[in-house]
Coordinates of C-alpha atoms in Angstrom, one line a residue:
X8 CA 83.1 89.5 20.1
X9 CA 83.5 90.3 23.7
X10 CA 86.3 88.6 25.6
X11 CA 88.0 88.8 28.9
X12 CA 86.8 88.9 32.6
X13 CA 84.8 92.1 32.1
X14 CA 82.6 90.5 29.4
X15 CA 79.8 89.6 31.8
X16 CA 79.7 93.1 33.1
X17 CA 79.2 94.5 29.6
X18 CA 76.5 92.0 28.8
X19 CA 74.8 92.7 32.0
X20 CA 74.9 96.4 31.5
X21 CA 73.5 96.1 27.9
X22 CA 70.7 93.8 29.1
X23 CA 69.5 96.6 31.4
X24 CA 69.1 99.1 28.6
X25 CA 65.8 99.7 26.8
X26 CA 67.0 98.5 23.4
X27 CA 65.1 100.7 21.1
X28 CA 65.9 103.8 23.2
X29 CA 69.5 102.8 23.3
X30 CA 69.6 102.5 19.5
X31 CA 67.8 105.8 19.2
X32 CA 70.6 107.5 21.3
X33 CA 73.3 105.7 19.3
X34 CA 71.9 107.1 16.1
X35 CA 72.0 110.6 17.6
X36 CA 75.7 110.3 18.3
X37 CA 75.5 109.6 22.0
X38 CA 78.5 107.6 23.3
X39 CA 78.1 104.2 25.0
X40 CA 79.2 105.5 28.4
X41 CA 76.7 108.3 28.3
X42 CA 74.0 105.8 27.4
X43 CA 74.9 103.7 30.4
X44 CA 74.9 106.6 32.8
X45 CA 71.6 108.0 31.5
X46 CA 70.0 104.7 32.5
X47 CA 71.7 104.6 35.9
X48 CA 74.1 101.8 35.2
X49 CA 77.0 101.7 37.6
X50 CA 80.2 99.6 38.0
X51 CA 83.4 98.7 36.2
X52 CA 81.9 98.8 32.7
X53 CA 83.0 102.4 32.5
X54 CA 86.7 101.4 32.6
X55 CA 86.5 98.9 29.8
X56 CA 89.2 99.8 27.2
X57 CA 86.8 100.1 24.2
X58 CA 83.1 101.0 24.4
X59 CA 82.4 101.7 20.7
X60 CA 78.8 101.4 19.4
X61 CA 79.8 98.3 17.4
X62 CA 80.8 96.6 20.7
X63 CA 77.3 96.5 22.0
X64 CA 75.2 96.9 18.8
X65 CA 75.0 93.2 18.2
X66 CA 73.7 92.6 21.7
X67 CA 71.1 95.2 21.3
X68 CA 69.9 93.5 18.1
X69 CA 69.8 90.1 19.9
X70 CA 67.5 91.6 22.5
X71 CA 65.3 93.3 19.9
X72 CA 65.0 90.0 17.9
X73 CA 63.7 88.3 21.0
X74 CA 61.3 91.2 21.9
X75 CA 58.6 90.9 19.3
X76 CA 56.9 94.0 20.5
X77 CA 59.5 96.2 18.8
X78 CA 59.1 96.2 15.0
X79 CA 62.2 95.2 13.1
X80 CA 61.7 98.0 10.5
X81 CA 61.9 100.7 13.2
X82 CA 65.3 99.4 14.2
X83 CA 66.6 99.2 10.6
X84 CA 65.3 102.8 9.9
X85 CA 68.1 104.1 12.2
X86 CA 70.7 102.8 9.7
X87 CA 73.9 101.0 10.5
X88 CA 75.1 102.3 13.8
X89 CA 78.1 100.1 14.3
X90 CA 80.6 102.0 12.2
X91 CA 84.3 101.8 12.6
X92 CA 85.6 101.9 16.2
X93 CA 88.5 104.0 15.0
X94 CA 86.4 106.6 13.2
X95 CA 84.0 107.6 16.0
X96 CA 82.6 111.2 16.2
X97 CA 82.5 113.1 19.5
X98 CA 79.6 112.4 21.8
X99 CA 76.8 114.9 21.4
X100 CA 76.2 115.0 25.1
X101 CA 79.6 114.8 26.9
X102 CA 81.5 116.3 23.9
X103 CA 84.0 113.5 23.9
X104 CA 84.8 113.6 27.6
X105 CA 83.7 110.0 28.3
X106 CA 85.4 108.9 25.0
X107 CA 88.6 110.3 26.4
X108 CA 89.0 112.7 23.6
X109 CA 90.3 116.2 24.2
X110 CA 92.6 119.1 23.1
X111 CA 95.8 118.8 25.1
X112 CA 98.0 121.7 26.2
X113 CA 99.6 122.0 22.8
X114 CA 96.1 122.1 21.2
X115 CA 96.6 118.6 19.7
X116 CA 93.4 116.5 19.5
X117 CA 93.8 113.3 21.5
X118 CA 91.0 111.1 20.2
X119 CA 89.4 108.0 21.7
X120 CA 92.1 107.1 24.2
X121 CA 91.5 104.2 26.5
X122 CA 90.9 104.8 30.3
X123 CA 94.4 103.4 30.9
X124 CA 95.9 105.9 28.6
X125 CA 94.1 108.7 30.4
X126 CA 95.2 107.4 33.8
X127 CA 98.8 107.4 32.6
X128 CA 98.4 111.0 31.4
X129 CA 97.2 112.0 34.9
X130 CA 99.9 110.1 36.6
X131 CA 102.5 111.7 34.4
X132 CA 101.3 115.2 35.5
X133 CA 101.7 114.2 39.1
X134 CA 105.1 112.8 38.6
X135 CA 106.3 115.8 36.6
X136 CA 105.4 118.0 39.5
X137 CA 107.4 115.8 41.8
X138 CA 104.7 115.3 44.4
X139 CA 105.2 112.6 47.0
X140 CA 101.7 111.2 47.8
X141 CA 99.9 108.4 49.6
X142 CA 96.4 109.4 48.6
X143 CA 94.6 111.8 46.3
X144 CA 91.3 113.4 45.5
X145 CA 90.2 113.4 41.9
X146 CA 88.2 116.6 41.0
X147 CA 86.5 117.3 37.6
X148 CA 85.2 120.5 36.1
X149 CA 83.1 120.4 33.0
X150 CA 81.4 123.0 30.7
X151 CA 77.7 123.7 31.6
X152 CA 76.6 122.9 28.1
X153 CA 76.8 119.2 29.0
X154 CA 73.9 119.8 31.5
X155 CA 71.8 121.3 28.7
X156 CA 72.6 118.5 26.3
X157 CA 71.6 116.0 29.0
X158 CA 68.4 117.8 29.7
X159 CA 67.4 117.9 26.1
X160 CA 68.0 114.1 25.7
X161 CA 66.0 113.4 28.8
X162 CA 63.0 115.4 27.5
X163 CA 63.3 113.6 24.1
X164 CA 63.2 110.2 25.9
X165 CA 60.2 111.3 28.0
X166 CA 58.3 112.6 24.9
X167 CA 59.0 109.5 22.8
X168 CA 58.9 106.7 25.4
X169 CA 56.8 108.3 28.2
X170 CA 54.1 105.5 28.0
X171 CA 56.6 102.7 28.4
X172 CA 57.1 101.1 31.8
X173 CA 60.8 101.6 32.1
X174 CA 60.4 105.4 31.4
X175 CA 57.6 105.7 34.0
X176 CA 59.7 104.0 36.6
X177 CA 62.8 106.1 35.9
X178 CA 63.6 109.6 37.2
X179 CA 66.3 112.2 36.8
X180 CA 67.9 111.3 40.1
X181 CA 69.0 107.9 38.6
X182 CA 71.2 109.6 36.0
X183 CA 74.8 109.4 36.8
X184 CA 76.7 112.6 36.1
X185 CA 79.6 112.9 33.6
X186 CA 81.9 113.6 36.6
X187 CA 80.9 110.5 38.5
X188 CA 81.1 108.4 35.3
X189 CA 84.6 109.7 34.6
X190 CA 85.6 108.8 38.2
X191 CA 84.2 105.3 37.7
X192 CA 86.4 105.0 34.6
X193 CA 89.6 106.4 36.0
X194 CA 89.9 106.2 39.8
X195 CA 90.9 102.6 40.1
X196 CA 93.4 102.9 37.2
X197 CA 94.9 106.0 38.7
X198 CA 95.2 104.4 42.1
X199 CA 97.2 101.5 40.5
X200 CA 99.5 103.8 38.5
X201 CA 100.3 106.1 41.4
X202 CA 100.2 103.4 44.1
X203 CA 98.0 105.8 46.1
X204 CA 94.5 105.6 47.4
X205 CA 91.5 107.8 46.4
X206 CA 90.1 109.6 49.4
X207 CA 89.1 113.0 50.7
X208 CA 92.7 114.0 50.4
X209 CA 94.4 117.4 50.7
X210 CA 96.3 116.4 47.5
X211 CA 94.0 117.2 44.6
X212 CA 94.2 116.2 41.0
X213 CA 92.0 118.6 39.0
X214 CA 90.8 117.8 35.5
X215 CA 89.4 121.0 33.9
X216 CA 87.5 120.7 30.6
X217 CA 86.6 123.9 28.8
X218 CA 85.1 125.2 25.6
X219 CA 86.5 128.2 23.7
X220 CA 83.1 129.7 23.5
X221 CA 79.8 128.8 25.3
X222 CA 76.7 128.2 23.2
X223 CA 74.1 131.1 23.0
X224 CA 71.6 129.2 25.2
X225 CA 74.2 129.0 28.0
X226 CA 75.1 132.7 27.5
X227 CA 71.4 133.7 27.8
X228 CA 71.0 131.7 31.0
X229 CA 74.1 133.3 32.5
X230 CA 73.1 136.8 31.4
X231 CA 69.7 136.5 33.0
X232 CA 71.1 135.4 36.3
X233 CA 71.2 138.2 38.9
X234 CA 74.4 136.9 40.5
X235 CA 76.1 136.7 37.2
X236 CA 75.1 140.3 36.4
X237 CA 76.5 141.5 39.7
X238 CA 79.8 139.7 39.0
X239 CA 80.0 141.0 35.4
X240 CA 79.7 144.6 36.5
X241 CA 82.0 144.2 39.5
X242 CA 85.8 143.8 39.5
X243 CA 86.1 140.3 38.0
X244 CA 87.3 140.0 34.4
X245 CA 85.1 137.8 32.3
X246 CA 85.3 136.3 28.9
X247 CA 82.6 137.2 26.3
X248 CA 81.0 133.8 27.0
X249 CA 80.5 134.6 30.6
X250 CA 83.5 132.7 32.1
X251 CA 86.0 134.0 34.5
X252 CA 89.2 134.9 32.7
X253 CA 91.3 134.3 35.8
X254 CA 90.0 130.9 36.9
X255 CA 88.5 128.4 34.5
X256 CA 87.7 126.0 37.4
X257 CA 85.7 128.5 39.3
X258 CA 83.9 129.8 36.2
X259 CA 82.9 126.3 35.2
X260 CA 81.6 125.4 38.7
X261 CA 79.7 128.7 39.0
X262 CA 78.2 128.4 35.6
X263 CA 77.3 124.7 36.2
X264 CA 75.5 125.6 39.4
X265 CA 73.5 128.4 37.7
X266 CA 72.5 126.3 34.7
X267 CA 71.6 123.3 36.8
X268 CA 69.3 125.5 38.9
X269 CA 67.8 127.1 35.9
X270 CA 67.0 123.8 34.1
X271 CA 65.5 122.5 37.3
X272 CA 63.2 125.5 37.5
X273 CA 62.2 125.2 33.9
X274 CA 61.4 121.5 34.1
X275 CA 59.6 120.3 30.9
X276 CA 59.1 123.9 29.7
X277 CA 62.6 124.0 28.2
X278 CA 62.3 123.1 24.4
X279 CA 63.9 119.8 23.5
X280 CA 66.5 120.0 20.7
X281 CA 67.0 116.5 19.4
X282 CA 69.1 115.1 18.0
X283 CA 71.7 117.6 19.3
X284 CA 74.1 119.3 16.9
X285 CA 77.0 117.2 15.7
X286 CA 80.1 117.8 17.8
X287 CA 83.2 118.5 15.6
X288 CA 85.7 119.5 18.3
X289 CA 86.3 118.1 21.8
X290 CA 86.8 120.1 24.9
X291 CA 90.2 121.4 26.0
X292 CA 91.6 119.6 29.0
X293 CA 94.1 120.8 31.6
X294 CA 95.3 118.4 34.3
X295 CA 96.7 120.1 37.3
X296 CA 97.7 118.8 40.7
X297 CA 98.2 120.7 43.9
X298 CA 98.3 120.1 47.7
X299 CA 96.2 122.2 50.0
X300 CA 98.3 124.6 52.1
X301 CA 100.1 123.0 55.0
X302 CA 100.8 125.0 58.2
X303 CA 103.8 125.1 60.5
X304 CA 103.1 126.6 63.9
X305 CA 105.6 127.7 66.5
X306 CA 106.9 130.7 68.5
X307 CA 109.6 133.1 67.5
X308 CA 112.0 135.3 69.5
X309 CA 113.6 138.4 68.0
X310 CA 116.8 139.6 69.6
X311 CA 117.7 142.4 67.2
X312 CA 116.3 146.0 67.1
X313 CA 117.1 146.1 63.3
X314 CA 115.0 143.1 62.1
X315 CA 111.5 143.7 60.9
X316 CA 108.7 141.1 61.3
X317 CA 107.9 140.9 57.6
X318 CA 110.0 141.7 54.5
X319 CA 110.2 145.5 54.3
X320 CA 111.3 147.1 51.1
X321 CA 110.8 150.8 50.3
X322 CA 111.8 152.2 46.8
X323 CA 113.9 149.0 46.2
X324 CA 115.8 149.6 49.5
X325 CA 115.6 147.1 52.3
X326 CA 114.6 148.4 55.7
X327 CA 116.6 146.6 58.4
X328 CA 119.1 143.9 58.0
X329 CA 116.7 141.0 57.7
X330 CA 113.1 139.9 58.6
X331 CA 111.6 137.2 60.8
X332 CA 109.4 136.2 57.8
X333 CA 112.4 135.5 55.5
X334 CA 114.7 133.8 58.1
X335 CA 112.0 131.3 59.1
X336 CA 110.1 130.9 55.8
X337 CA 113.2 130.6 53.6
X338 CA 114.3 127.6 55.6
X339 CA 111.0 125.8 55.6
X340 CA 110.1 126.2 52.0
X341 CA 113.0 124.2 50.4
X342 CA 112.3 121.3 52.7
X343 CA 108.7 121.1 51.5
X344 CA 109.5 121.9 47.9
X345 CA 106.5 124.2 47.8
X346 CA 105.6 127.0 45.4
X347 CA 105.6 129.8 47.9
X348 CA 105.0 130.6 51.6
X349 CA 103.0 133.1 53.6
X350 CA 104.0 134.2 57.1
X351 CA 101.3 134.9 59.7
X352 CA 101.9 136.1 63.3
X353 CA 99.7 136.7 66.3
X354 CA 100.2 140.5 66.3
X355 CA 103.4 142.3 65.5
X356 CA 106.2 144.4 67.0
X357 CA 108.0 147.3 65.4
X358 CA 111.4 146.8 63.8
X359 CA 113.1 148.3 66.9
X360 CA 111.2 146.2 69.4
X361 CA 112.6 142.9 70.6
X362 CA 110.4 139.9 71.1
X363 CA 111.5 138.0 74.2
X364 CA 110.1 135.7 76.9
X365 CA 107.9 132.8 75.6
X366 CA 108.0 134.2 72.0
X367 CA 105.2 135.3 69.6
X368 CA 103.0 132.6 68.0
X369 CA 103.4 132.4 64.2
X370 CA 102.2 130.3 61.3
X371 CA 104.1 129.6 58.0
X372 CA 101.6 128.6 55.3
X373 CA 103.4 126.6 52.5
X374 CA 101.4 126.4 49.3
X375 CA 101.4 123.3 47.1
X376 CA 104.1 121.4 49.0
X377 CA 105.6 118.4 47.2
X378 CA 106.8 116.9 50.5
X379 CA 105.3 116.9 54.0
X380 CA 108.1 117.0 56.5
X381 CA 108.3 114.5 59.4
X382 CA 108.5 115.4 63.1
X383 CA 112.3 114.7 62.9
X384 CA 112.5 117.2 60.1
X385 CA 110.8 119.8 62.4
X386 CA 113.7 119.6 64.8
X387 CA 116.2 119.9 62.0
X388 CA 114.5 123.1 60.8
X389 CA 114.5 124.6 64.3
X390 CA 118.2 123.9 64.6
X391 CA 118.9 125.4 61.1
X392 CA 116.9 128.6 61.8
X393 CA 118.5 129.0 65.2
X394 CA 122.0 128.7 63.8
X395 CA 121.6 131.3 60.9
X396 CA 121.5 135.0 61.0
X397 CA 123.9 135.4 63.9
X398 CA 121.2 134.7 66.4
X399 CA 118.9 137.5 65.2
X400 CA 115.9 135.2 65.4
X401 CA 115.1 131.9 67.1
X402 CA 112.1 129.5 66.9
X403 CA 110.8 127.0 69.3
X404 CA 107.9 124.5 69.5
X405 CA 107.9 124.2 65.7
X406 CA 105.4 121.6 64.4
X407 CA 102.9 120.8 61.7
X408 CA 99.5 122.2 62.7
X409 CA 96.1 122.0 61.1
X410 CA 94.3 125.1 59.8
X411 CA 92.7 125.4 63.3
X412 CA 96.0 127.0 64.3
X413 CA 94.9 130.0 62.3
X414 CA 91.8 130.4 64.4
X415 CA 93.7 130.2 67.6
X416 CA 96.0 133.0 66.5
X417 CA 93.2 135.3 65.4
X418 CA 91.5 134.8 68.7
X419 CA 94.8 135.5 70.6
X420 CA 95.5 138.6 68.5
X421 CA 92.2 140.2 69.6
X422 CA 91.5 138.8 73.0
X423 CA 94.7 137.7 74.9
X424 CA 97.2 139.6 77.0
X425 CA 100.7 140.7 76.3
X426 CA 103.4 141.9 78.6
X427 CA 106.1 144.6 77.8
X428 CA 109.2 146.1 79.4
X429 CA 109.8 149.8 78.3
X430 CA 112.7 152.1 79.1
X431 CA 111.0 155.4 79.8
X432 CA 112.3 159.0 80.1
X433 CA 110.2 161.7 81.8
X434 CA 110.9 165.5 81.8
X435 CA 111.1 165.7 85.6
X436 CA 112.4 163.5 88.4
X437 CA 110.3 160.5 89.3
X438 CA 108.7 160.7 92.8
X439 CA 107.5 158.0 95.1
X440 CA 103.9 159.2 94.7
X441 CA 104.3 158.7 90.9
X442 CA 105.2 155.1 91.4
X443 CA 102.3 154.6 93.8
X444 CA 99.9 156.2 91.4
X445 CA 101.0 154.1 88.4
X446 CA 101.1 150.8 90.3
X447 CA 97.6 151.4 91.8
X448 CA 96.0 151.6 88.3
X449 CA 94.3 148.2 87.5
X450 CA 92.2 147.3 84.5
X451 CA 92.4 150.9 83.3
X452 CA 90.5 151.7 80.1
X453 CA 92.1 153.9 77.5
X454 CA 91.1 155.2 74.1
X455 CA 93.5 155.2 71.2
X456 CA 93.0 156.9 67.9
X457 CA 95.0 155.4 65.1
X458 CA 98.6 156.5 65.7
X459 CA 100.0 159.3 63.5
X460 CA 102.9 157.0 62.5
X461 CA 100.6 154.4 60.9
X462 CA 97.9 156.6 59.5
X463 CA 99.2 156.2 56.0
X464 CA 98.4 152.5 56.1
X465 CA 95.6 152.1 58.8
X466 CA 92.1 153.4 58.9
X467 CA 91.5 156.4 61.2
X468 CA 89.6 154.7 64.0
X469 CA 89.3 155.0 67.8
X470 CA 89.9 151.8 69.7
X471 CA 89.2 151.0 73.4
X472 CA 92.0 149.0 75.1
X473 CA 92.7 147.8 78.6
X474 CA 95.8 148.2 80.7
X475 CA 95.6 145.3 83.1
X476 CA 98.5 146.3 85.5
X477 CA 101.7 148.3 85.6
X478 CA 104.9 148.2 87.7
X479 CA 107.8 150.7 87.8
X480 CA 111.4 149.6 88.3
X481 CA 113.7 152.4 89.3
X482 CA 117.2 152.6 87.7
X483 CA 120.0 153.2 90.1
X484 CA 121.7 156.6 89.7
X485 CA 118.9 158.1 87.5
X486 CA 115.9 160.1 88.6
X487 CA 114.3 160.6 85.1
X488 CA 114.7 157.1 83.6
X489 CA 112.8 154.0 84.8
X490 CA 111.7 150.6 83.5
X491 CA 107.9 150.4 83.0
X492 CA 106.5 146.8 83.1
X493 CA 103.0 146.5 82.0
X494 CA 100.4 143.9 80.9
X495 CA 97.9 145.1 78.3
X496 CA 95.1 143.8 76.1
X497 CA 96.4 142.6 72.7
X498 CA 96.4 145.4 70.1
X499 CA 97.4 148.2 72.5
X500 CA 99.9 150.7 71.0
X501 CA 102.5 150.8 73.8
X502 CA 104.7 153.7 72.5
X503 CA 101.6 155.9 72.1
X504 CA 100.4 154.9 75.6
X505 CA 103.6 156.3 77.0
X506 CA 103.9 159.6 75.2
X507 CA 100.3 160.2 74.4
X508 CA 100.7 160.8 70.6
X509 CA 99.7 164.5 70.8
X510 CA 96.6 163.6 72.8
X511 CA 95.4 160.9 70.5
X512 CA 95.9 158.3 73.3
X513 CA 94.2 159.1 76.6
X514 CA 95.0 158.6 79.3
X515 CA 98.8 158.1 78.8
X516 CA 101.8 157.8 81.1
X517 CA 102.6 161.5 80.3
X518 CA 99.1 162.7 81.2
X519 CA 99.0 160.5 84.4
X520 CA 102.3 161.9 85.6
X521 CA 101.6 165.4 84.3
X522 CA 104.8 165.7 82.3
X523 CA 106.4 164.8 79.0
X524 CA 107.2 161.1 78.6
X525 CA 109.2 159.3 75.9
X526 CA 109.8 155.6 75.3
X527 CA 113.5 154.9 74.5
X528 CA 113.4 151.1 74.2
X529 CA 110.6 148.6 74.2
X530 CA 110.6 144.8 74.5
X531 CA 107.7 142.3 74.3
X532 CA 108.3 139.9 77.2
X533 CA 105.3 137.6 77.1
X534 CA 102.5 136.8 74.8
X535 CA 99.9 134.9 76.8
X536 CA 98.3 132.5 74.3
X537 CA 97.7 128.8 74.6
X538 CA 98.7 127.9 71.0
X539 CA 102.1 126.4 70.1
X540 CA 103.3 126.1 73.6
X541 CA 105.7 123.3 74.7
X542 CA 104.2 120.2 76.1

C-alpha cells in the first residue's frame, strides 16, 4: 500500500509504463528505477525510499486487468514477481547502482540502501575531508557494461513489442541514463544534508563505480578500438580488462565513450542477449571529493643573492639558504588546508640575481583546498610572508585570481620586456666612444645558443632575441667597471649577452667593445607585464 505525499508520483509513473513490457523486464531482474528510466520517466520518483518490484506490481496488475487486449495467462506465465523487498537481487542492467547496492572501501556489500542513506554516505565523505562548501557538482563514473546491458534490453523490447504503438513512438533519446537517474535520486537529498546547492561548481563530488573485470564483449570492443590499441602500446599502465591502472575515473569515461560510439555504429546488428545474466555481485564504489585548483597571483621581490626561485636540492643538499617558492607557498598552503601547492613564475632569475623594482609576477596553485581565503586573509598572508625570512623575499598585490592568470603569465614570459642592471668589468678602460656605441644600439637583434651552464637541462637550440635599448652609467674612480642598464625581450640570457659564452651569443657586449667582458652582479629591475599590478 502506497502512502505519503509521493504516492501520486509513483502511481503516475507506473501508469505511463507499458504494463506487459514492464512485467517482462521485472521478470528479467531489471530494477524499478531502470524500468522508469528506460521509458523516459522523470521526476522525484527516483528518490522514493523503496522501489521494490512488489511496490508497483499490484498497480501493474490493475492496469492489465482493465486492458483486455493483454491475455491474463501471459502475465501469469512470468511467475510471481513481487518477492520480498529485503531479498532483491542486483539489477541486470545497472548492476545494483540504482538500488544503492555496492562494495564499499572495506569490500563490504552494502545492499539496497535508501537514497537518504546514500546521501548521508556522500555527505560523510565531504565532512571527513573537512571541506567548507556552499555549492557542489555531483559527478558519476560507471562501468561501460551498463551501456551494453541497456542496448540489449532495448533490442529485446524492439523485437518483442515493435508493432505496438508505444514502441513505435519511443526512441533511444528518451532513455534516461543511469548517471542522470542517480542524480535525480540523490541531488536534492545531498543538498539538504550538506546545506549546499548543486551547480557547476569547482568543488566536485565524484562517485566512481568499477568492476573487478570487464566482460569479454567489452574487452573485445576495446581491443578493436584504434585509440585503445595506441594507448595500450604506449606508456600507460592498463589492467587486463583494458582499464587504466592509475585512474579508474578516466578509464571508465574513456571506455564508456568508446562503447557508446561502437554500439551506435552497430545499431540493430548487435545480437540481443535477453534476459541478461544474473548479477551476483554489485560494483565497487569509491566516493571522493576535491576542489579544482585555486590560484593566488601577485608579484615577488627577492633581495638576497643566495635564494633560489624554486626549491633546489642536489644530492640531498640544499642549494642556497631558502627559495621563493617555499617562503610564499608554505605560508599560503596552511591557510587553504590544501593537499599541495605548485609555484609558477613569469620567467626566472638565477640564485645570485636579485629581483627588484615592480617585482616578478607569480602564481601559487593550491590543489584541493578545503577553505578559500577571503580578501582580508590575502592581506594577512602578505604581511606574514613579508615578515619571515629576514626580509629575503617580499610579495605584493597578492589576490585570488582565475585560471586566466596562467595565460597572462605565459604571454608575458614570451612576449614582454624586462629591464636589468648589471655590474660589468671589461679588460681595458672604458672610453667615451664605447659609451656612445652601446647607447646608440636600439632594437638590436642577437642570436643565442643554449648557454653552456644550462645545457644539462635545456635543449640545444638557437634563439633570436631583441635588445631594445642600453645605457651605461660610469662608476666614479673606476675605468674598467660600469653599470649597464638594458631593456630586453623576455627570455634573453643576460649574463651570456655580456660575456658572449665562448661565441655562443652574438653579438655580445664583449664583441661590441672588442674586449673581454664579465658580469659581476645582476639585478632584474622591472618586469613589464600587466598582470597582478596594483590598482
